[in-house]
mmCIF file of C-alpha atoms in Angstrom:
data_model
loop_
_atom_site.group_PDB
_atom_site.id
_atom_site.type_symbol
_atom_site.label_atom_id
_atom_site.label_comp_id
_atom_site.label_asym_id
_atom_site.label_seq_id
_atom_site.Cartn_x
_atom_site.Cartn_y
_atom_site.Cartn_z
ATOM 1 C CA UNK I 1439 -3.796 -58.923 -63.319
ATOM 2 C CA UNK I 1440 -5.613 -57.871 -66.708
ATOM 3 C CA UNK I 1441 -8.442 -55.450 -67.016
ATOM 4 C CA UNK I 1442 -11.074 -58.051 -67.886
ATOM 5 C CA UNK I 1443 -9.986 -60.467 -64.457
ATOM 6 C CA UNK I 1444 -10.143 -57.348 -62.439
ATOM 7 C CA UNK I 1445 -13.597 -56.367 -63.728
ATOM 8 C CA UNK I 1446 -14.855 -60.032 -62.789
ATOM 9 C CA UNK I 1447 -13.799 -59.413 -58.999
ATOM 10 C CA UNK I 1448 -15.245 -57.385 -56.351
ATOM 11 C CA UNK I 1449 -13.321 -54.206 -56.228
ATOM 12 C CA UNK I 1450 -13.148 -54.395 -60.113
ATOM 13 C CA UNK I 1451 -17.032 -54.266 -59.806
ATOM 14 C CA UNK I 1452 -16.624 -51.454 -57.759
ATOM 15 C CA UNK I 1453 -14.450 -49.596 -60.309
ATOM 16 C CA UNK I 1454 -16.986 -50.396 -62.691
ATOM 17 C CA UNK I 1455 -19.802 -48.799 -60.949
ATOM 18 C CA UNK I 1456 -17.634 -45.777 -60.645
ATOM 19 C CA UNK I 1457 -16.631 -45.296 -64.128
ATOM 20 C CA UNK I 1458 -20.403 -45.703 -65.627
ATOM 21 C CA UNK I 1459 -21.224 -43.049 -63.082
ATOM 22 C CA UNK I 1460 -18.632 -40.726 -64.511
ATOM 23 C CA UNK I 1461 -19.939 -41.243 -68.015
ATOM 24 C CA UNK I 1462 -23.562 -40.742 -67.226
ATOM 25 C CA UNK I 1463 -22.661 -37.249 -65.374
ATOM 26 C CA UNK I 1464 -20.953 -35.842 -68.844
ATOM 27 C CA UNK I 1465 -24.545 -37.045 -70.531
ATOM 28 C CA UNK I 1466 -26.263 -35.202 -67.690
ATOM 29 C CA UNK I 1467 -23.594 -32.188 -67.826
ATOM 30 C CA UNK I 1468 -24.942 -31.724 -71.741
ATOM 31 C CA UNK I 1469 -28.294 -32.276 -71.341
ATOM 32 C CA UNK I 1470 -28.310 -29.480 -68.404
ATOM 33 C CA UNK I 1471 -26.713 -27.066 -70.347
ATOM 34 C CA UNK I 1472 -28.980 -27.463 -73.465
ATOM 35 C CA UNK I 1473 -31.931 -27.520 -70.968
ATOM 36 C CA UNK I 1474 -30.900 -24.385 -69.807
ATOM 37 C CA UNK I 1475 -30.602 -22.712 -73.317
ATOM 38 C CA UNK I 1476 -33.775 -24.120 -75.125
ATOM 39 C CA UNK I 1477 -35.812 -25.493 -72.416
ATOM 40 C CA UNK I 1478 -36.300 -29.217 -74.532
ATOM 41 C CA UNK I 1479 -38.530 -31.670 -72.548
ATOM 42 C CA UNK I 1480 -36.282 -34.726 -73.699
ATOM 43 C CA UNK I 1481 -33.296 -33.010 -72.257
ATOM 44 C CA UNK I 1482 -35.153 -32.571 -69.082
ATOM 45 C CA UNK I 1483 -36.080 -36.365 -68.977
ATOM 46 C CA UNK I 1484 -32.562 -37.097 -69.605
ATOM 47 C CA UNK I 1485 -31.893 -34.757 -66.250
ATOM 48 C CA UNK I 1486 -34.653 -36.525 -64.232
ATOM 49 C CA UNK I 1487 -33.250 -40.064 -65.426
ATOM 50 C CA UNK I 1488 -29.707 -39.034 -64.345
ATOM 51 C CA UNK I 1489 -30.917 -37.884 -60.766
ATOM 52 C CA UNK I 1490 -32.458 -41.456 -60.528
ATOM 53 C CA UNK I 1491 -29.565 -42.995 -61.778
ATOM 54 C CA UNK I 1492 -26.864 -41.092 -59.849
ATOM 55 C CA UNK I 1493 -28.546 -42.517 -56.464
ATOM 56 C CA UNK I 1494 -29.193 -45.980 -57.839
ATOM 57 C CA UNK I 1495 -25.481 -46.153 -59.017
ATOM 58 C CA UNK I 1496 -24.638 -44.575 -55.380
ATOM 59 C CA UNK I 1497 -26.209 -47.558 -53.674
ATOM 60 C CA UNK I 1498 -24.356 -50.185 -55.802
ATOM 61 C CA UNK I 1499 -21.158 -48.365 -55.088
ATOM 62 C CA UNK I 1500 -21.376 -48.573 -51.558
ATOM 63 C CA UNK I 1501 -23.334 -51.946 -51.740
ATOM 64 C CA UNK I 1502 -20.602 -53.747 -53.675
ATOM 65 C CA UNK I 1503 -17.693 -53.616 -50.913
ATOM 66 C CA UNK I 1504 -19.786 -53.147 -47.875
ATOM 67 C CA UNK I 1505 -22.708 -55.607 -48.076
ATOM 68 C CA UNK I 1506 -21.985 -58.421 -50.406
ATOM 69 C CA UNK I 1507 -23.940 -61.124 -48.672
ATOM 70 C CA UNK I 1508 -27.144 -59.323 -47.327
ATOM 71 C CA UNK I 1509 -27.508 -56.595 -50.151
ATOM 72 C CA UNK I 1510 -26.887 -58.408 -53.332
ATOM 73 C CA UNK I 1511 -30.364 -59.381 -54.503
ATOM 74 C CA UNK I 1512 -31.343 -55.958 -53.655
ATOM 75 C CA UNK I 1513 -28.129 -54.508 -55.697
ATOM 76 C CA UNK I 1514 -29.010 -56.401 -58.606
ATOM 77 C CA UNK I 1515 -32.643 -54.862 -58.595
ATOM 78 C CA UNK I 1516 -30.948 -51.560 -58.271
ATOM 79 C CA UNK I 1517 -28.974 -51.963 -61.481
ATOM 80 C CA UNK I 1518 -31.982 -53.437 -63.252
ATOM 81 C CA UNK I 1519 -33.930 -50.284 -62.195
ATOM 82 C CA UNK I 1520 -31.169 -47.902 -63.358
ATOM 83 C CA UNK I 1521 -31.351 -49.563 -66.343
ATOM 84 C CA UNK I 1522 -35.230 -49.252 -66.802
ATOM 85 C CA UNK I 1523 -34.481 -45.486 -66.023
ATOM 86 C CA UNK I 1524 -31.845 -45.141 -68.707
ATOM 87 C CA UNK I 1525 -34.437 -46.737 -71.485
ATOM 88 C CA UNK I 1526 -37.000 -44.498 -70.393
ATOM 89 C CA UNK I 1527 -34.784 -41.286 -70.854
ATOM 90 C CA UNK I 1528 -34.294 -42.072 -74.406
ATOM 91 C CA UNK I 1529 -37.518 -43.950 -75.430
ATOM 92 C CA UNK I 1530 -39.669 -41.151 -73.857
ATOM 93 C CA UNK I 1531 -39.754 -38.986 -77.009
ATOM 94 C CA UNK I 1532 -41.413 -41.503 -79.462
ATOM 95 C CA UNK I 1533 -43.962 -42.670 -76.423
ATOM 96 C CA UNK I 1534 -47.075 -41.030 -75.564
ATOM 97 C CA UNK I 1535 -47.566 -40.070 -72.239
ATOM 98 C CA UNK I 1536 -49.805 -43.288 -70.883
ATOM 99 C CA UNK I 1537 -46.880 -45.443 -72.825
ATOM 100 C CA UNK I 1538 -44.248 -43.492 -70.933
ATOM 101 C CA UNK I 1539 -45.758 -44.230 -67.297
ATOM 102 C CA UNK I 1540 -46.490 -47.967 -68.472
ATOM 103 C CA UNK I 1541 -42.776 -48.489 -69.280
ATOM 104 C CA UNK I 1542 -41.338 -47.079 -66.156
ATOM 105 C CA UNK I 1543 -43.764 -48.548 -63.766
ATOM 106 C CA UNK I 1544 -43.577 -51.711 -65.598
ATOM 107 C CA UNK I 1545 -39.907 -51.991 -65.127
ATOM 108 C CA UNK I 1546 -39.837 -51.040 -61.777
ATOM 109 C CA UNK I 1547 -42.438 -53.400 -60.714
ATOM 110 C CA UNK I 1548 -40.667 -56.447 -62.342
ATOM 111 C CA UNK I 1549 -37.466 -55.399 -60.628
ATOM 112 C CA UNK I 1550 -39.172 -55.005 -57.100
ATOM 113 C CA UNK I 1551 -41.099 -57.880 -57.464
ATOM 114 C CA UNK I 1552 -38.203 -59.933 -58.209
ATOM 115 C CA UNK I 1553 -36.148 -58.496 -55.144
ATOM 116 C CA UNK I 1554 -38.776 -59.256 -53.046
ATOM 117 C CA UNK I 1555 -39.181 -62.662 -54.178
ATOM 118 C CA UNK I 1556 -35.318 -63.241 -54.196
ATOM 119 C CA UNK I 1557 -34.461 -62.419 -50.862
ATOM 120 C CA UNK I 1558 -36.174 -65.217 -48.574
ATOM 121 C CA UNK I 1559 -34.481 -67.804 -51.055
ATOM 122 C CA UNK I 1560 -31.075 -66.267 -50.778
ATOM 123 C CA UNK I 1561 -31.002 -66.179 -47.034
ATOM 124 C CA UNK I 1562 -32.296 -69.809 -47.014
ATOM 125 C CA UNK I 1563 -29.224 -70.798 -49.414
ATOM 126 C CA UNK I 1564 -26.854 -68.462 -47.700
ATOM 127 C CA UNK I 1565 -27.661 -70.400 -44.266
ATOM 128 C CA UNK I 1566 -27.024 -73.763 -45.446
ATOM 129 C CA UNK I 1567 -23.767 -72.356 -47.436
ATOM 130 C CA UNK I 1568 -22.139 -69.795 -45.783
ATOM 131 C CA UNK I 1569 -19.171 -69.419 -48.085
ATOM 132 C CA UNK I 1570 -21.974 -69.525 -50.937
ATOM 133 C CA UNK I 1571 -21.359 -66.537 -53.501
ATOM 134 C CA UNK I 1572 -24.125 -64.732 -55.313
ATOM 135 C CA UNK I 1573 -22.514 -65.105 -58.759
ATOM 136 C CA UNK I 1574 -22.953 -68.596 -58.351
ATOM 137 C CA UNK I 1575 -26.464 -68.464 -57.593
ATOM 138 C CA UNK I 1576 -29.254 -69.157 -59.733
ATOM 139 C CA UNK I 1577 -30.778 -65.823 -59.102
ATOM 140 C CA UNK I 1578 -27.870 -63.806 -60.315
ATOM 141 C CA UNK I 1579 -28.201 -65.360 -63.516
ATOM 142 C CA UNK I 1580 -31.942 -64.398 -63.767
ATOM 143 C CA UNK I 1581 -30.972 -60.913 -62.936
ATOM 144 C CA UNK I 1582 -28.879 -60.740 -65.970
ATOM 145 C CA UNK I 1583 -31.205 -62.222 -68.127
ATOM 146 C CA UNK I 1584 -33.807 -59.586 -67.128
ATOM 147 C CA UNK I 1585 -31.120 -57.180 -67.740
ATOM 148 C CA UNK I 1586 -31.122 -58.732 -71.254
ATOM 149 C CA UNK I 1587 -34.528 -58.072 -71.786
ATOM 150 C CA UNK I 1588 -34.642 -54.298 -70.530
ATOM 151 C CA UNK I 1589 -31.568 -53.754 -73.042
ATOM 152 C CA UNK I 1590 -33.158 -55.094 -75.900
ATOM 153 C CA UNK I 1591 -36.590 -53.632 -75.572
ATOM 154 C CA UNK I 1592 -35.513 -49.827 -75.986
ATOM 155 C CA UNK I 1593 -33.035 -50.657 -78.516
ATOM 156 C CA UNK I 1594 -36.430 -52.454 -80.655
ATOM 157 C CA UNK I 1595 -38.287 -49.152 -80.100
ATOM 158 C CA UNK I 1596 -35.708 -47.072 -81.129
ATOM 159 C CA UNK I 1597 -34.874 -48.906 -83.905
ATOM 160 C CA UNK I 1598 -38.598 -48.637 -85.255
ATOM 161 C CA UNK I 1599 -38.637 -44.978 -84.809
ATOM 162 C CA UNK I 1600 -35.372 -43.721 -85.669
ATOM 163 C CA UNK I 1601 -34.556 -44.543 -89.417
ATOM 164 C CA UNK I 1602 -31.611 -42.266 -89.933
ATOM 165 C CA UNK I 1603 -28.041 -44.073 -89.040
ATOM 166 C CA UNK I 1604 -26.864 -40.797 -87.835
ATOM 167 C CA UNK I 1605 -29.031 -41.067 -85.164
ATOM 168 C CA UNK I 1606 -28.845 -44.810 -84.218
ATOM 169 C CA UNK I 1607 -26.031 -43.947 -81.612
ATOM 170 C CA UNK I 1608 -28.365 -45.008 -78.607
ATOM 171 C CA UNK I 1609 -29.503 -48.158 -80.374
ATOM 172 C CA UNK I 1610 -25.944 -49.103 -80.638
ATOM 173 C CA UNK I 1611 -25.396 -48.244 -76.985
ATOM 174 C CA UNK I 1612 -28.488 -50.405 -75.906
ATOM 175 C CA UNK I 1613 -27.161 -52.989 -78.145
ATOM 176 C CA UNK I 1614 -24.101 -52.953 -76.379
ATOM 177 C CA UNK I 1615 -25.545 -53.244 -73.074
ATOM 178 C CA UNK I 1616 -27.631 -56.247 -74.283
ATOM 179 C CA UNK I 1617 -23.982 -58.069 -75.674
ATOM 180 C CA UNK I 1618 -22.723 -57.412 -72.424
ATOM 181 C CA UNK I 1619 -25.594 -58.625 -70.267
ATOM 182 C CA UNK I 1620 -25.466 -61.839 -72.270
ATOM 183 C CA UNK I 1621 -21.735 -62.311 -71.686
ATOM 184 C CA UNK I 1622 -22.329 -61.382 -68.033
ATOM 185 C CA UNK I 1623 -25.429 -64.611 -68.451
ATOM 186 C CA UNK I 1624 -23.332 -66.789 -69.668
ATOM 187 C CA UNK I 1625 -20.411 -66.543 -67.128
ATOM 188 C CA UNK I 1626 -23.043 -66.841 -64.481
ATOM 189 C CA UNK I 1627 -24.747 -69.504 -65.712
ATOM 190 C CA UNK I 1628 -21.550 -71.722 -66.363
ATOM 191 C CA UNK I 1629 -20.250 -71.197 -62.631
ATOM 192 C CA UNK I 1630 -24.173 -72.025 -61.298
ATOM 193 C CA UNK I 1631 -24.152 -75.231 -63.312
ATOM 194 C CA UNK I 1632 -20.057 -76.068 -63.143
ATOM 195 C CA UNK I 1633 -19.708 -76.795 -66.629
ATOM 196 C CA UNK I 1634 -16.101 -75.806 -66.512
ATOM 197 C CA UNK I 1635 -13.793 -77.304 -64.127
ATOM 198 C CA UNK I 1636 -11.648 -74.220 -64.354
ATOM 199 C CA UNK I 1637 -13.507 -71.388 -63.213
ATOM 200 C CA UNK I 1638 -11.490 -69.006 -64.697
ATOM 201 C CA UNK I 1639 -13.128 -69.320 -68.073
ATOM 202 C CA UNK I 1640 -16.573 -67.901 -66.508
ATOM 203 C CA UNK I 1641 -14.861 -65.105 -64.832
ATOM 204 C CA UNK I 1642 -13.266 -64.035 -67.954
ATOM 205 C CA UNK I 1643 -16.907 -64.065 -69.540
ATOM 206 C CA UNK I 1644 -18.031 -61.960 -66.676
ATOM 207 C CA UNK I 1645 -15.052 -59.294 -67.145
ATOM 208 C CA UNK I 1646 -15.493 -59.245 -70.512
ATOM 209 C CA UNK I 1647 -19.474 -58.158 -70.117
ATOM 210 C CA UNK I 1648 -18.443 -55.751 -67.829
ATOM 211 C CA UNK I 1649 -15.659 -54.500 -70.219
ATOM 212 C CA UNK I 1650 -18.282 -54.455 -73.149
ATOM 213 C CA UNK I 1651 -20.814 -52.654 -70.783
ATOM 214 C CA UNK I 1652 -17.989 -49.571 -70.196
ATOM 215 C CA UNK I 1653 -17.931 -49.314 -73.917
ATOM 216 C CA UNK I 1654 -21.549 -48.996 -74.473
ATOM 217 C CA UNK I 1655 -22.304 -46.308 -72.125
ATOM 218 C CA UNK I 1656 -20.296 -43.411 -73.598
ATOM 219 C CA UNK I 1657 -22.792 -43.998 -76.793
ATOM 220 C CA UNK I 1658 -25.584 -42.288 -74.935
ATOM 221 C CA UNK I 1659 -23.130 -39.373 -74.183
ATOM 222 C CA UNK I 1660 -22.324 -38.893 -77.476
ATOM 223 C CA UNK I 1661 -26.111 -39.543 -78.398
ATOM 224 C CA UNK I 1662 -26.938 -36.904 -76.068
ATOM 225 C CA UNK I 1663 -24.720 -34.594 -77.584
ATOM 226 C CA UNK I 1664 -25.784 -35.278 -81.031
ATOM 227 C CA UNK I 1665 -29.168 -34.569 -80.174
ATOM 228 C CA UNK I 1666 -28.146 -31.448 -78.539
ATOM 229 C CA UNK I 1667 -26.624 -30.246 -81.764
ATOM 230 C CA UNK I 1668 -29.440 -31.166 -84.198
ATOM 231 C CA UNK I 1669 -31.882 -29.331 -81.714
ATOM 232 C CA UNK I 1670 -29.319 -25.816 -81.765
ATOM 233 C CA UNK I 1671 -29.469 -26.413 -85.398
ATOM 234 C CA UNK I 1672 -33.189 -26.636 -85.761
ATOM 235 C CA UNK I 1673 -33.329 -23.230 -83.591
ATOM 236 C CA UNK I 1674 -30.945 -21.847 -85.591
ATOM 237 C CA UNK I 1675 -32.927 -22.651 -89.133
ATOM 238 C CA UNK I 1676 -35.993 -21.390 -87.391
ATOM 239 C CA UNK I 1677 -34.182 -17.908 -86.044
ATOM 240 C CA UNK I 1678 -32.733 -17.422 -89.783
ATOM 241 C CA UNK I 1679 -36.660 -17.747 -91.186
ATOM 242 C CA UNK I 1680 -38.236 -15.625 -88.704
ATOM 243 C CA UNK I 1681 -35.416 -12.879 -89.724
ATOM 244 C CA UNK I 1682 -36.144 -13.559 -93.380
ATOM 245 C CA UNK I 1683 -40.095 -12.837 -92.581
ATOM 246 C CA UNK I 1684 -39.134 -9.778 -90.518
ATOM 247 C CA UNK I 1685 -37.020 -8.641 -93.439
ATOM 248 C CA UNK I 1686 -39.888 -9.367 -95.840
ATOM 249 C CA UNK I 1687 -42.579 -7.677 -94.019
ATOM 250 C CA UNK I 1688 -40.247 -4.653 -93.662
ATOM 251 C CA UNK I 1689 -39.582 -4.665 -97.302
ATOM 252 C CA UNK I 1690 -43.368 -4.700 -98.181
ATOM 253 C CA UNK I 1691 -44.001 -1.683 -95.800
ATOM 254 C CA UNK I 1692 -41.240 0.118 -97.421
ATOM 255 C CA UNK I 1693 -42.949 -0.087 -100.497
ATOM 256 C CA UNK I 1694 -46.240 0.692 -99.131
ATOM 257 C CA UNK I 1695 -44.702 4.038 -97.770
ATOM 258 C CA UNK I 1696 -42.991 4.669 -101.114
ATOM 259 C CA UNK I 1697 -46.559 4.270 -102.806
ATOM 260 C CA UNK I 1698 -47.963 6.587 -100.432
ATOM 261 C CA UNK I 1699 -44.887 9.186 -100.748
ATOM 262 C CA UNK I 1700 -45.441 8.757 -104.640
ATOM 263 C CA UNK I 1701 -49.126 9.580 -104.307
ATOM 264 C CA UNK I 1702 -48.496 12.633 -101.962
ATOM 265 C CA UNK I 1703 -45.725 14.338 -104.427
ATOM 266 C CA UNK I 1704 -47.946 14.042 -107.692
ATOM 267 C CA UNK I 1705 -51.742 13.571 -108.463
ATOM 268 C CA UNK I 1706 -50.593 13.221 -112.201
ATOM 269 C CA UNK I 1707 -51.595 9.642 -113.306
ATOM 270 C CA UNK I 1708 -49.153 9.711 -115.825
ATOM 271 C CA UNK I 1709 -46.535 10.133 -113.397
ATOM 272 C CA UNK I 1710 -48.239 8.545 -110.223
ATOM 273 C CA UNK I 1711 -49.515 5.301 -111.953
ATOM 274 C CA UNK I 1712 -46.389 4.147 -113.458
ATOM 275 C CA UNK I 1713 -44.355 4.609 -109.949
ATOM 276 C CA UNK I 1714 -47.187 2.830 -108.636
ATOM 277 C CA UNK I 1715 -47.223 0.082 -110.986
ATOM 278 C CA UNK I 1716 -43.340 -0.590 -110.680
ATOM 279 C CA UNK I 1717 -43.362 -0.347 -106.776
ATOM 280 C CA UNK I 1718 -46.350 -2.762 -106.553
ATOM 281 C CA UNK I 1719 -44.336 -5.080 -108.957
ATOM 282 C CA UNK I 1720 -41.125 -4.908 -106.493
ATOM 283 C CA UNK I 1721 -43.555 -5.802 -103.417
ATOM 284 C CA UNK I 1722 -44.873 -8.604 -104.742
ATOM 285 C CA UNK I 1723 -41.501 -9.678 -106.760
ATOM 286 C CA UNK I 1724 -43.548 -10.228 -110.111
ATOM 287 C CA UNK I 1725 -42.223 -9.962 -113.594
ATOM 288 C CA UNK I 1726 -45.324 -7.739 -114.662
ATOM 289 C CA UNK I 1727 -47.955 -5.270 -113.017
ATOM 290 C CA UNK I 1728 -50.743 -3.485 -115.072
ATOM 291 C CA UNK I 1729 -53.413 -0.876 -114.020
ATOM 292 C CA UNK I 1730 -56.819 -1.020 -115.643
ATOM 293 C CA UNK I 1731 -59.419 1.465 -115.769
ATOM 294 C CA UNK I 1732 -63.058 1.010 -116.379
ATOM 295 C CA UNK I 1733 -64.737 2.785 -118.588
ATOM 296 C CA UNK I 1734 -68.186 3.921 -117.171
ATOM 297 C CA UNK I 1735 -69.063 5.953 -120.450
ATOM 298 C CA UNK I 1736 -69.174 2.346 -122.280
ATOM 299 C CA UNK I 1737 -70.315 -0.421 -120.352
ATOM 300 C CA UNK I 1738 -68.147 -3.504 -120.238
ATOM 301 C CA UNK I 1739 -64.971 -1.612 -121.236
ATOM 302 C CA UNK I 1740 -61.708 -1.435 -119.796
ATOM 303 C CA UNK I 1741 -58.537 0.380 -120.688
ATOM 304 C CA UNK I 1742 -54.811 -0.208 -120.025
ATOM 305 C CA UNK I 1743 -53.494 2.507 -118.216
ATOM 306 C CA UNK I 1744 -49.957 1.416 -117.892
ATOM 307 C CA UNK I 1745 -47.876 -1.713 -117.147
ATOM 308 C CA UNK I 1746 -44.466 -2.404 -115.500
ATOM 309 C CA UNK I 1747 -42.223 -5.111 -116.958
ATOM 310 C CA UNK I 1748 -39.429 -5.869 -114.588
ATOM 311 C CA UNK I 1749 -37.838 -8.118 -116.880
ATOM 312 C CA UNK I 1750 -37.125 -5.251 -119.467
ATOM 313 C CA UNK I 1751 -35.483 -1.603 -118.962
ATOM 314 C CA UNK I 1752 -37.852 1.273 -118.877
ATOM 315 C CA UNK I 1753 -41.753 1.557 -119.143
ATOM 316 C CA UNK I 1754 -43.599 -0.434 -121.740
ATOM 317 C CA UNK I 1755 -46.185 2.095 -123.186
ATOM 318 C CA UNK I 1756 -49.889 1.130 -122.921
ATOM 319 C CA UNK I 1757 -52.108 0.876 -125.420
ATOM 320 C CA UNK I 1758 -54.970 3.049 -124.079
ATOM 321 C CA UNK I 1759 -57.361 1.359 -126.288
ATOM 322 C CA UNK I 1760 -60.256 0.249 -125.168
ATOM 323 C CA UNK I 1761 -60.937 -3.475 -124.699
ATOM 324 C CA UNK I 1762 -63.988 -5.253 -124.293
ATOM 325 C CA UNK I 1763 -64.266 -7.211 -120.957
ATOM 326 C CA UNK I 1764 -66.050 -9.963 -122.755
ATOM 327 C CA UNK I 1765 -62.494 -10.558 -124.137
ATOM 328 C CA UNK I 1766 -61.005 -10.374 -120.584
ATOM 329 C CA UNK I 1767 -62.765 -13.197 -118.693
ATOM 330 C CA UNK I 1768 -60.373 -13.136 -115.823
ATOM 331 C CA UNK I 1769 -60.855 -9.383 -115.076
ATOM 332 C CA UNK I 1770 -64.840 -9.561 -115.593
ATOM 333 C CA UNK I 1771 -65.055 -12.253 -113.115
ATOM 334 C CA UNK I 1772 -62.815 -10.231 -110.626
ATOM 335 C CA UNK I 1773 -65.062 -7.299 -111.268
ATOM 336 C CA UNK I 1774 -68.074 -9.087 -110.710
ATOM 337 C CA UNK I 1775 -67.169 -10.924 -107.491
ATOM 338 C CA UNK I 1776 -65.263 -7.810 -105.976
ATOM 339 C CA UNK I 1777 -63.076 -9.841 -104.392
ATOM 340 C CA UNK I 1778 -59.461 -10.532 -105.282
ATOM 341 C CA UNK I 1779 -58.705 -13.493 -107.897
ATOM 342 C CA UNK I 1780 -55.748 -15.637 -107.699
ATOM 343 C CA UNK I 1781 -54.770 -18.242 -110.354
ATOM 344 C CA UNK I 1782 -52.168 -20.124 -109.076
ATOM 345 C CA UNK I 1783 -51.440 -21.985 -112.445
ATOM 346 C CA UNK I 1784 -48.017 -22.511 -113.978
ATOM 347 C CA UNK I 1785 -49.640 -24.486 -117.398
ATOM 348 C CA UNK I 1786 -51.159 -22.441 -120.122
ATOM 349 C CA UNK I 1787 -54.670 -21.294 -119.007
ATOM 350 C CA UNK I 1788 -57.404 -20.573 -121.838
ATOM 351 C CA UNK I 1789 -59.433 -18.153 -119.619
ATOM 352 C CA UNK I 1790 -55.902 -16.334 -119.051
ATOM 353 C CA UNK I 1791 -54.532 -16.494 -122.871
ATOM 354 C CA UNK I 1792 -56.108 -13.250 -123.589
ATOM 355 C CA UNK I 1793 -54.686 -11.377 -120.765
ATOM 356 C CA UNK I 1794 -51.422 -12.674 -121.802
ATOM 357 C CA UNK I 1795 -51.607 -11.638 -125.151
ATOM 358 C CA UNK I 1796 -53.021 -7.850 -123.984
ATOM 359 C CA UNK I 1797 -49.771 -7.592 -121.779
ATOM 360 C CA UNK I 1798 -47.536 -8.774 -124.045
ATOM 361 C CA UNK I 1799 -46.192 -11.797 -122.595
ATOM 362 C CA UNK I 1800 -45.001 -14.874 -124.141
ATOM 363 C CA UNK I 1801 -44.714 -17.265 -121.174
ATOM 364 C CA UNK I 1802 -47.957 -18.241 -118.668
ATOM 365 C CA UNK I 1803 -47.685 -18.277 -114.996
ATOM 366 C CA UNK I 1804 -49.546 -17.374 -111.826
ATOM 367 C CA UNK I 1805 -51.728 -14.341 -111.815
ATOM 368 C CA UNK I 1806 -53.393 -11.922 -109.091
ATOM 369 C CA UNK I 1807 -56.211 -9.830 -110.422
ATOM 370 C CA UNK I 1808 -57.243 -7.196 -107.749
ATOM 371 C CA UNK I 1809 -60.290 -4.693 -108.085
ATOM 372 C CA UNK I 1810 -60.198 -1.545 -106.493
ATOM 373 C CA UNK I 1811 -63.784 -0.420 -106.581
ATOM 374 C CA UNK I 1812 -64.997 3.008 -105.397
ATOM 375 C CA UNK I 1813 -68.644 2.825 -103.712
#
């Protein structure tokens, strides 16, 4: 007996549900490990879904060999309810809280309504034809048709939100389930209407549909594993960014300590100011740092005391000549505002051209003017 023939019979259906349960268990194991590590809501939702799927699949495992006549309509509803729960686990990340509830309640409601409605009709048909098989009854075809719908809806939702091909594994999983339900629906339909004199063709379609679904469920396990790797990569990048930020703050703190130590060693401006300019340039990762001093004896005049050029070795001697503030609009504006002035301009700025020329800079770029005033 081939695998397809085996999956189309009662014992083969039992084996099918057992294999699906083992596949979903692997998916839940990955989600559980990741949830304990990073407490992601997506993994927690998968765990809740697996808890429901576990209970439903156990009912299917017990119902297939022990209740083929009485519980068959209910088993069809349980299988579709498990499919609803599986879709909710994967599409919940892309839906709002209200939409997630509507998706779950809607799927369960359709399943319960159909199961309750189908039971009297199945019992009535079974009373007239005691040897009637549910697979040849129209209700089974209808269950498979609803399964096609519940498989294609999450696939379309995921396809709309996941544009990256490397994240389409869950879409491929639901598409495979849809194809499997299509084969099951066709096989059940052929048995119901009796289009083939040899029923083995219809049972072959049913076995093929089960086999296709067995191929589809591992895609969900791989998708969960892929999601776990992406979450770990994001956490790793966030940790690296945090470490770099901490290192930057420690570096800036070290420069401040260096400035304080320099001020404590000497009060000679000729020694103190070059060290302060050098340390400030290093702390801000700037190409140049210059210190100006206002001349209170002559209003509107500043002097360039010292300048540090990080792109050159050694210090550039300042001219110490008086410069009218009227020729330096950037400095005059910062002094009048008594606040820091930040000009984040990469192109030439006419207001900063005079300052660039005073500092001997051939290139333009962002500038920070910080007034230090004594009140």
